Tab-separated table of C-alpha atoms in Angstrom:
chain	number	residue	atom	x	y	z
A	1	UNK	CA	30.088	-27.585	-4.901
A	2	UNK	CA	32.464	-24.206	-4.599
A	3	UNK	CA	29.199	-21.630	-4.618
A	4	UNK	CA	28.650	-22.197	-0.961
A	5	UNK	CA	32.358	-21.670	-0.225
A	6	UNK	CA	32.375	-18.343	-2.129
A	7	UNK	CA	29.175	-17.447	-0.203
A	8	UNK	CA	30.597	-17.873	2.729
A	9	UNK	CA	33.665	-16.505	2.171
A	10	UNK	CA	31.785	-13.405	1.231
A	11	UNK	CA	29.253	-13.687	3.894
A	12	UNK	CA	30.495	-10.182	5.860
A	13	UNK	CA	30.613	-8.563	2.822
A	14	UNK	CA	27.162	-9.373	0.943
A	15	UNK	CA	25.510	-8.467	4.021
A	16	UNK	CA	27.048	-5.354	4.006
A	17	UNK	CA	26.101	-4.635	0.309
A	18	UNK	CA	23.241	-7.172	0.223
A	19	UNK	CA	21.186	-3.853	-1.118
A	20	UNK	CA	22.765	-1.005	-3.427
A	21	UNK	CA	19.375	-2.024	-5.104
A	22	UNK	CA	17.344	-0.361	-2.606
A	23	UNK	CA	18.914	3.521	-3.772
A	24	UNK	CA	17.471	6.477	-5.277
A	25	UNK	CA	18.820	4.957	-9.090
A	26	UNK	CA	15.599	2.804	-9.907
A	27	UNK	CA	17.950	1.118	-13.016
A	28	UNK	CA	17.937	-2.198	-13.707
A	29	UNK	CA	21.420	-3.144	-12.468
A	30	UNK	CA	20.279	-1.736	-8.968
A	31	UNK	CA	17.680	-4.440	-8.557
A	32	UNK	CA	18.809	-6.829	-6.175
A	33	UNK	CA	18.246	-10.196	-5.828
A	34	UNK	CA	17.636	-12.666	-2.932
A	35	UNK	CA	20.189	-15.402	-4.249
A	36	UNK	CA	22.001	-12.475	-1.604
A	37	UNK	CA	19.936	-13.014	0.972
A	38	UNK	CA	21.321	-12.886	4.210
A	39	UNK	CA	18.477	-14.187	6.950
A	40	UNK	CA	18.692	-12.856	10.281
A	41	UNK	CA	18.490	-15.253	12.470
A	42	UNK	CA	14.818	-17.327	13.300
A	43	UNK	CA	13.372	-17.487	16.296
A	44	UNK	CA	10.438	-19.435	17.535
A	45	UNK	CA	7.900	-16.820	19.774
A	46	UNK	CA	4.921	-17.955	21.589
A	47	UNK	CA	1.805	-17.583	20.723
A	48	UNK	CA	-1.221	-16.259	22.769
A	49	UNK	CA	-4.841	-17.211	21.078
A	50	UNK	CA	-8.248	-15.831	21.808
A	51	UNK	CA	-11.078	-18.591	21.539
A	52	UNK	CA	-13.598	-16.964	18.556
A	53	UNK	CA	-18.176	-17.244	19.527
A	54	UNK	CA	-19.210	-16.754	16.100
A	55	UNK	CA	-17.486	-18.147	12.505
A	56	UNK	CA	-14.760	-16.290	11.938
A	57	UNK	CA	-14.046	-17.108	8.066
A	58	UNK	CA	-12.127	-14.193	6.782
A	59	UNK	CA	-12.743	-13.907	3.822
A	60	UNK	CA	-11.854	-10.108	4.010
A	61	UNK	CA	-10.920	-8.756	6.673
A	62	UNK	CA	-9.113	-5.339	8.073
A	63	UNK	CA	-7.617	-4.096	11.492
A	64	UNK	CA	-9.332	0.150	11.875
A	65	UNK	CA	-8.617	2.409	14.648
A	66	UNK	CA	-9.022	0.810	18.138
A	67	UNK	CA	-7.771	-2.540	17.244
A	68	UNK	CA	-11.427	-2.843	15.593
A	69	UNK	CA	-11.477	-5.869	13.197
A	70	UNK	CA	-14.227	-5.615	10.519
A	71	UNK	CA	-14.638	-9.272	8.586
A	72	UNK	CA	-16.523	-10.107	5.275
A	73	UNK	CA	-17.906	-13.350	5.771
A	74	UNK	CA	-20.331	-14.051	3.192
A	75	UNK	CA	-21.261	-17.732	5.353
A	76	UNK	CA	-23.654	-15.553	7.085
A	77	UNK	CA	-26.820	-13.928	6.747
A	78	UNK	CA	-25.313	-11.266	7.874
A	79	UNK	CA	-22.030	-10.439	5.874
A	80	UNK	CA	-20.120	-8.115	7.785
A	81	UNK	CA	-18.337	-8.724	12.060
A	82	UNK	CA	-17.103	-6.499	14.131
A	83	UNK	CA	-14.699	-7.454	16.436
A	84	UNK	CA	-12.928	-5.663	19.198
A	85	UNK	CA	-9.362	-6.672	20.112
A	86	UNK	CA	-9.102	-5.332	23.158
A	87	UNK	CA	-12.544	-6.276	25.317
A	88	UNK	CA	-12.162	-9.824	22.816
A	89	UNK	CA	-16.143	-9.681	21.551
A	90	UNK	CA	-18.148	-9.439	18.660
A	91	UNK	CA	-20.303	-6.000	19.260
A	92	UNK	CA	-21.495	-5.621	15.241
A	93	UNK	CA	-23.361	-8.112	12.678
A	94	UNK	CA	-24.373	-5.989	10.036
A	95	UNK	CA	-24.665	-6.357	6.201
A	96	UNK	CA	-27.213	-7.474	3.726
A	97	UNK	CA	-26.888	-10.053	0.513
A	98	UNK	CA	-28.756	-9.284	-2.265
A	99	UNK	CA	-29.659	-7.048	-5.324
A	100	UNK	CA	-31.849	-4.185	-3.644
A	101	UNK	CA	-30.299	-0.694	-3.469
A	102	UNK	CA	-28.577	-0.571	0.298
A	103	UNK	CA	-27.605	-4.681	-0.349
A	104	UNK	CA	-24.092	-5.647	-1.936
A	105	UNK	CA	-24.044	-9.046	-3.863
A	106	UNK	CA	-20.605	-9.942	-3.022
A	107	UNK	CA	-19.073	-7.295	-0.599
A	108	UNK	CA	-15.561	-6.401	-0.340
A	109	UNK	CA	-13.721	-4.480	2.837
A	110	UNK	CA	-11.138	-1.961	1.922
A	111	UNK	CA	-8.029	-2.720	3.732
A	112	UNK	CA	-5.834	-0.379	5.496
A	113	UNK	CA	-8.779	2.562	6.370
A	114	UNK	CA	-8.304	4.450	9.308
A	115	UNK	CA	-11.826	5.556	9.644
A	116	UNK	CA	-13.834	4.878	12.700
A	117	UNK	CA	-15.868	2.512	10.661
A	118	UNK	CA	-15.136	0.523	7.372
A	119	UNK	CA	-15.479	1.560	3.446
A	120	UNK	CA	-17.146	-1.920	1.989
A	121	UNK	CA	-17.035	-2.189	-1.787
A	122	UNK	CA	-19.067	-4.126	-4.461
A	123	UNK	CA	-18.270	-4.230	-7.996
A	124	UNK	CA	-21.381	-5.460	-9.284
A	125	UNK	CA	-23.111	-2.467	-8.210
A	126	UNK	CA	-19.563	-0.082	-8.962
A	127	UNK	CA	-20.011	0.992	-5.515
A	128	UNK	CA	-17.525	2.317	-2.804
A	129	UNK	CA	-18.804	3.447	1.053
A	130	UNK	CA	-17.803	4.360	3.435
A	131	UNK	CA	-19.697	3.824	6.831
A	132	UNK	CA	-19.887	5.160	10.509
A	133	UNK	CA	-20.001	3.194	13.267
A	134	UNK	CA	-20.950	5.347	15.651
A	135	UNK	CA	-23.774	4.264	19.322
A	136	UNK	CA	-24.072	1.247	17.942
A	137	UNK	CA	-25.735	2.656	15.029
A	138	UNK	CA	-23.912	2.045	11.354
A	139	UNK	CA	-24.141	5.206	9.317
A	140	UNK	CA	-23.584	5.927	5.236
A	141	UNK	CA	-21.639	8.421	5.103
A	142	UNK	CA	-19.624	9.038	1.501
A	143	UNK	CA	-19.963	6.651	-1.465
A	144	UNK	CA	-17.798	6.596	-4.622
A	145	UNK	CA	-16.728	4.263	-6.916
A	146	UNK	CA	-13.886	2.453	-9.459
A	147	UNK	CA	-13.045	3.500	-12.705
A	148	UNK	CA	-15.200	2.302	-15.359
A	149	UNK	CA	-13.623	-0.649	-16.831
A	150	UNK	CA	-16.750	-1.978	-19.222
A	151	UNK	CA	-17.572	2.041	-19.918
A	152	UNK	CA	-21.170	1.133	-21.464
A	153	UNK	CA	-22.555	-0.447	-17.923
A	154	UNK	CA	-20.408	1.648	-16.203
A	155	UNK	CA	-18.245	-1.935	-14.723
A	156	UNK	CA	-14.575	-1.837	-12.956
A	157	UNK	CA	-12.876	-4.689	-13.131
A	158	UNK	CA	-13.212	-7.445	-10.978
A	159	UNK	CA	-10.832	-6.074	-8.445
A	160	UNK	CA	-10.503	-9.045	-5.550
A	161	UNK	CA	-9.200	-6.919	-3.332
A	162	UNK	CA	-8.738	-2.953	-2.437
A	163	UNK	CA	-6.185	-1.604	-0.154
A	164	UNK	CA	-5.830	2.011	0.948
A	165	UNK	CA	-2.906	4.445	0.223
A	166	UNK	CA	-4.800	6.903	1.805
A	167	UNK	CA	-8.520	8.850	2.636
A	168	UNK	CA	-9.259	9.285	-1.273
A	169	UNK	CA	-6.979	7.201	-2.821
A	170	UNK	CA	-7.018	3.014	-3.365
A	171	UNK	CA	-4.972	0.583	-5.409
A	172	UNK	CA	-7.208	-2.161	-6.638
A	173	UNK	CA	-6.300	-6.247	-7.739
A	174	UNK	CA	-7.445	-7.817	-10.756
A	175	UNK	CA	-6.394	-11.450	-12.106
A	176	UNK	CA	-7.868	-11.606	-15.314
A	177	UNK	CA	-7.156	-14.711	-17.405
A	178	UNK	CA	-4.564	-13.289	-18.892
A	179	UNK	CA	-3.608	-10.666	-16.852
A	180	UNK	CA	-2.523	-10.177	-13.557
A	181	UNK	CA	-2.530	-6.076	-12.543
A	182	UNK	CA	-3.509	-3.458	-10.016
A	183	UNK	CA	-5.170	0.279	-10.599
A	184	UNK	CA	-4.614	2.694	-8.245
A	185	UNK	CA	-7.212	5.162	-8.428
A	186	UNK	CA	-9.167	8.105	-7.089
A	187	UNK	CA	-12.460	6.518	-5.122
A	188	UNK	CA	-14.356	9.666	-4.635
A	189	UNK	CA	-14.227	10.841	-8.455
A	190	UNK	CA	-13.573	7.453	-10.363
A	191	UNK	CA	-11.020	8.100	-12.060
A	192	UNK	CA	-8.521	6.049	-12.773
A	193	UNK	CA	-4.848	7.638	-11.848
A	194	UNK	CA	-2.320	4.521	-13.067
A	195	UNK	CA	-1.920	0.752	-13.155
A	196	UNK	CA	0.873	-0.219	-11.617
A	197	UNK	CA	4.514	-0.196	-13.143
A	198	UNK	CA	5.327	-4.271	-12.436
A	199	UNK	CA	8.305	-4.962	-13.160
A	200	UNK	CA	7.523	-9.404	-13.577
A	201	UNK	CA	6.868	-9.579	-17.265
A	202	UNK	CA	3.409	-12.043	-17.282
A	203	UNK	CA	3.422	-13.106	-21.428
A	204	UNK	CA	0.257	-12.736	-22.814
A	205	UNK	CA	-0.205	-15.983	-23.552
A	206	UNK	CA	0.403	-17.568	-20.063
A	207	UNK	CA	-2.490	-17.409	-17.098
A	208	UNK	CA	-2.694	-15.059	-14.797
A	209	UNK	CA	-2.319	-17.617	-11.855
A	210	UNK	CA	1.136	-18.449	-11.156
A	211	UNK	CA	1.275	-14.170	-11.398
A	212	UNK	CA	-1.306	-13.902	-7.995
A	213	UNK	CA	0.056	-11.662	-5.485
A	214	UNK	CA	-1.089	-9.554	-2.583
A	215	UNK	CA	-0.327	-5.599	-2.229
A	216	UNK	CA	0.040	-3.227	0.412
A	217	UNK	CA	1.083	0.524	1.114
A	218	UNK	CA	1.088	2.216	4.114
A	219	UNK	CA	1.033	6.136	2.025
A	220	UNK	CA	4.152	6.404	0.424
A	221	UNK	CA	4.911	2.821	-0.141
A	222	UNK	CA	3.438	-0.255	-1.985
A	223	UNK	CA	4.269	-3.217	-1.559
A	224	UNK	CA	3.878	-6.505	-3.650
A	225	UNK	CA	4.450	-10.187	-2.544
A	226	UNK	CA	4.165	-13.070	-4.956
A	227	UNK	CA	2.059	-16.893	-4.348
A	228	UNK	CA	4.196	-18.643	-6.964
A	229	UNK	CA	7.052	-16.838	-7.218
A	230	UNK	CA	9.755	-15.438	-5.044
A	231	UNK	CA	9.756	-12.230	-5.564
A	232	UNK	CA	8.534	-8.459	-3.110
A	233	UNK	CA	8.538	-5.627	-5.520
A	234	UNK	CA	8.437	-2.519	-4.123
A	235	UNK	CA	7.010	1.005	-5.687
A	236	UNK	CA	7.943	4.571	-4.551
A	237	UNK	CA	5.001	7.463	-4.415
A	238	UNK	CA	4.957	10.247	-6.060
A	239	UNK	CA	3.061	13.695	-4.437
A	240	UNK	CA	1.030	12.777	-7.851
A	241	UNK	CA	-0.164	9.036	-6.489
A	242	UNK	CA	3.018	7.609	-9.500
A	243	UNK	CA	4.488	4.458	-8.692
A	244	UNK	CA	8.246	4.158	-9.821
A	245	UNK	CA	10.038	1.056	-8.930
A	246	UNK	CA	12.638	0.493	-5.932
A	247	UNK	CA	13.795	-2.338	-5.858
A	248	UNK	CA	13.223	-6.283	-5.889
A	249	UNK	CA	13.626	-8.895	-3.322
A	250	UNK	CA	13.950	-12.322	-5.047
A	251	UNK	CA	13.550	-13.758	-8.775
A	252	UNK	CA	11.218	-14.123	-11.414
A	253	UNK	CA	11.246	-18.252	-11.862
A	254	UNK	CA	7.596	-18.944	-12.664
A	255	UNK	CA	5.804	-21.976	-12.830
A	256	UNK	CA	3.588	-21.420	-15.675
A	257	UNK	CA	5.082	-25.526	-16.567
A	258	UNK	CA	2.930	-26.433	-13.582
A	259	UNK	CA	0.382	-24.891	-13.548
A	260	UNK	CA	-0.626	-25.338	-17.807
A	261	UNK	CA	0.130	-29.099	-16.712
A	262	UNK	CA	-2.733	-28.832	-13.738
A	263	UNK	CA	-0.239	-29.759	-11.067
A	264	UNK	CA	-1.185	-27.171	-9.722
A	265	UNK	CA	-0.942	-28.892	-6.242
A	266	UNK	CA	2.905	-29.428	-7.084
A	267	UNK	CA	3.286	-25.288	-6.740
A	268	UNK	CA	5.263	-23.630	-4.784
A	269	UNK	CA	4.002	-21.159	-2.441
A	270	UNK	CA	6.049	-18.425	-1.695
A	271	UNK	CA	3.692	-15.695	0.235
A	272	UNK	CA	0.520	-15.577	0.722
A	273	UNK	CA	0.393	-12.086	2.891
A	274	UNK	CA	1.997	-9.135	3.424
A	275	UNK	CA	1.421	-5.733	5.607
A	276	UNK	CA	3.579	-2.693	6.448
A	277	UNK	CA	3.818	0.206	8.323
A	278	UNK	CA	5.881	3.720	8.418
A	279	UNK	CA	9.119	1.296	9.238
A	280	UNK	CA	8.918	-2.667	7.981
A	281	UNK	CA	7.711	-4.388	5.797
A	282	UNK	CA	6.403	-7.683	6.732
A	283	UNK	CA	5.766	-11.057	4.599
A	284	UNK	CA	3.738	-14.097	4.899
A	285	UNK	CA	6.450	-16.666	4.043
A	286	UNK	CA	6.125	-20.475	2.829
A	287	UNK	CA	8.253	-21.734	0.474
A	288	UNK	CA	6.646	-25.379	0.140
A	289	UNK	CA	4.143	-27.022	-2.138
A	290	UNK	CA	0.576	-26.344	-1.915
A	291	UNK	CA	-0.518	-29.696	-1.271
A	292	UNK	CA	2.401	-29.335	1.976
A	293	UNK	CA	0.756	-26.123	2.551
A	294	UNK	CA	-1.644	-26.977	5.260
A	295	UNK	CA	0.837	-29.617	7.233
A	296	UNK	CA	3.515	-27.143	7.320
A	297	UNK	CA	5.496	-24.010	9.617
A	298	UNK	CA	5.059	-20.733	8.451
A	299	UNK	CA	7.442	-18.051	9.027
A	300	UNK	CA	6.696	-14.494	8.809
A	301	UNK	CA	9.846	-12.353	7.512
A	302	UNK	CA	10.480	-8.917	8.967
A	303	UNK	CA	12.295	-6.529	6.873
A	304	UNK	CA	13.367	-2.530	7.142
A	305	UNK	CA	10.697	-0.794	4.992
A	306	UNK	CA	13.503	0.764	2.523
A	307	UNK	CA	14.899	-3.434	2.327
A	308	UNK	CA	18.568	-1.964	3.527
A	309	UNK	CA	18.636	-5.501	6.129
A	310	UNK	CA	16.478	-8.529	7.118
A	311	UNK	CA	15.694	-7.294	10.751
A	312	UNK	CA	13.900	-10.581	11.857
A	313	UNK	CA	12.361	-14.004	11.431
A	314	UNK	CA	9.735	-16.001	13.569
A	315	UNK	CA	9.368	-19.250	12.865
A	316	UNK	CA	5.383	-20.597	14.265
A	317	UNK	CA	4.387	-23.884	14.937
A	318	UNK	CA	1.536	-24.412	12.496
A	319	UNK	CA	0.247	-22.904	9.292
A	320	UNK	CA	-0.947	-19.469	8.834
A	321	UNK	CA	-2.188	-17.631	5.644
A	322	UNK	CA	-3.228	-14.393	6.933
A	323	UNK	CA	-2.164	-12.125	9.620
A	324	UNK	CA	-2.978	-8.491	10.544
A	325	UNK	CA	-0.821	-5.981	12.840
A	326	UNK	CA	-2.673	-3.378	14.999
A	327	UNK	CA	-1.822	-0.055	16.200
A	328	UNK	CA	0.031	-1.523	19.670
A	329	UNK	CA	2.561	-3.527	17.496
A	330	UNK	CA	0.552	-6.935	17.711
A	331	UNK	CA	0.645	-9.537	14.648
A	332	UNK	CA	-3.088	-11.362	14.630
A	333	UNK	CA	-2.986	-14.536	12.528
A	334	UNK	CA	-5.572	-16.726	10.929
A	335	UNK	CA	-5.346	-20.385	10.344
A	336	UNK	CA	-8.078	-22.180	8.164
A	337	UNK	CA	-6.640	-25.141	10.153
A	338	UNK	CA	-7.891	-23.080	13.697
A	339	UNK	CA	-10.994	-21.547	12.758
A	340	UNK	CA	-12.123	-20.523	15.973
A	341	UNK	CA	-9.504	-19.101	17.499
A	342	UNK	CA	-7.063	-16.279	16.366
A	343	UNK	CA	-3.227	-16.262	17.780
A	344	UNK	CA	-1.479	-13.167	18.373
A	345	UNK	CA	2.230	-12.522	19.096
A	346	UNK	CA	2.731	-9.841	21.063
A	347	UNK	CA	6.343	-9.641	21.175
A	348	UNK	CA	7.383	-8.194	18.030
A	349	UNK	CA	10.912	-5.687	18.595
A	350	UNK	CA	10.006	-2.654	16.684
């Protein structure tokens, strides 16, 4: 039991040198590990809630200008809903599932766009299409595509999510049976810029399930948060959108043994969502087994965007698995245990 004593003796010192890995050097020796982490005090904020007048199932959702939520929900005949956070009402129900020229077989929405509207994509059609919403009308304004992967059919990788780096450069995540990864691409041209150089090695014989992650970008950095590994990776983006690993927060301990033994319910889930802005990284953290997830409180960890320090931590009194950030700095939270409500934390200090 000597380790707690050592950590206590050097707690002040360790807090000063905690993130020496987040420097201009990118060598492996400069990567910091979460076992050294000094967390800020935990607060228990009060949450506001708003009841929704429509079925809210955020299979994919995003926030755009004016704090408008767009949510893709394939359980409804019109798969896209627009919701005004200020007025607290849904103002648009649009989009048709199908195989017609303007329909989507399995629609996804691009996260983090700054459009006065929204951007949808369809893997089966290899289609990326931006839409303007104005005067209660939805109008397509630009059509693009993803990089072809099955070249003879022109099909892209089966991206599970796509996030915007800027108006023209997107990053798509994919989970093939034995490969988890992400592509940076120009959707205007369909050009593949590069595959994100993830630093967590996945052996070829392992399935991709234990390596699932979520991505966020603020235009200058990309943040990767793993679901079943206690690990966050931060990348710098160059002017030509080449990604370089800046630092790692956490470890590289995987749960392949449980996954291969079909003991998924025993796997610890760490991060289910991540967002970032110009100054901070926000991580939805759990740290409990899948079987206990829906009955456990969830915390939100906030870090300086350069990972120099853990700024703030909030423990909520219920389970949340997704969240968004509004332009005014509020945190909008969703729980599958309360599908008729959104919860808002309005007291996040910057």
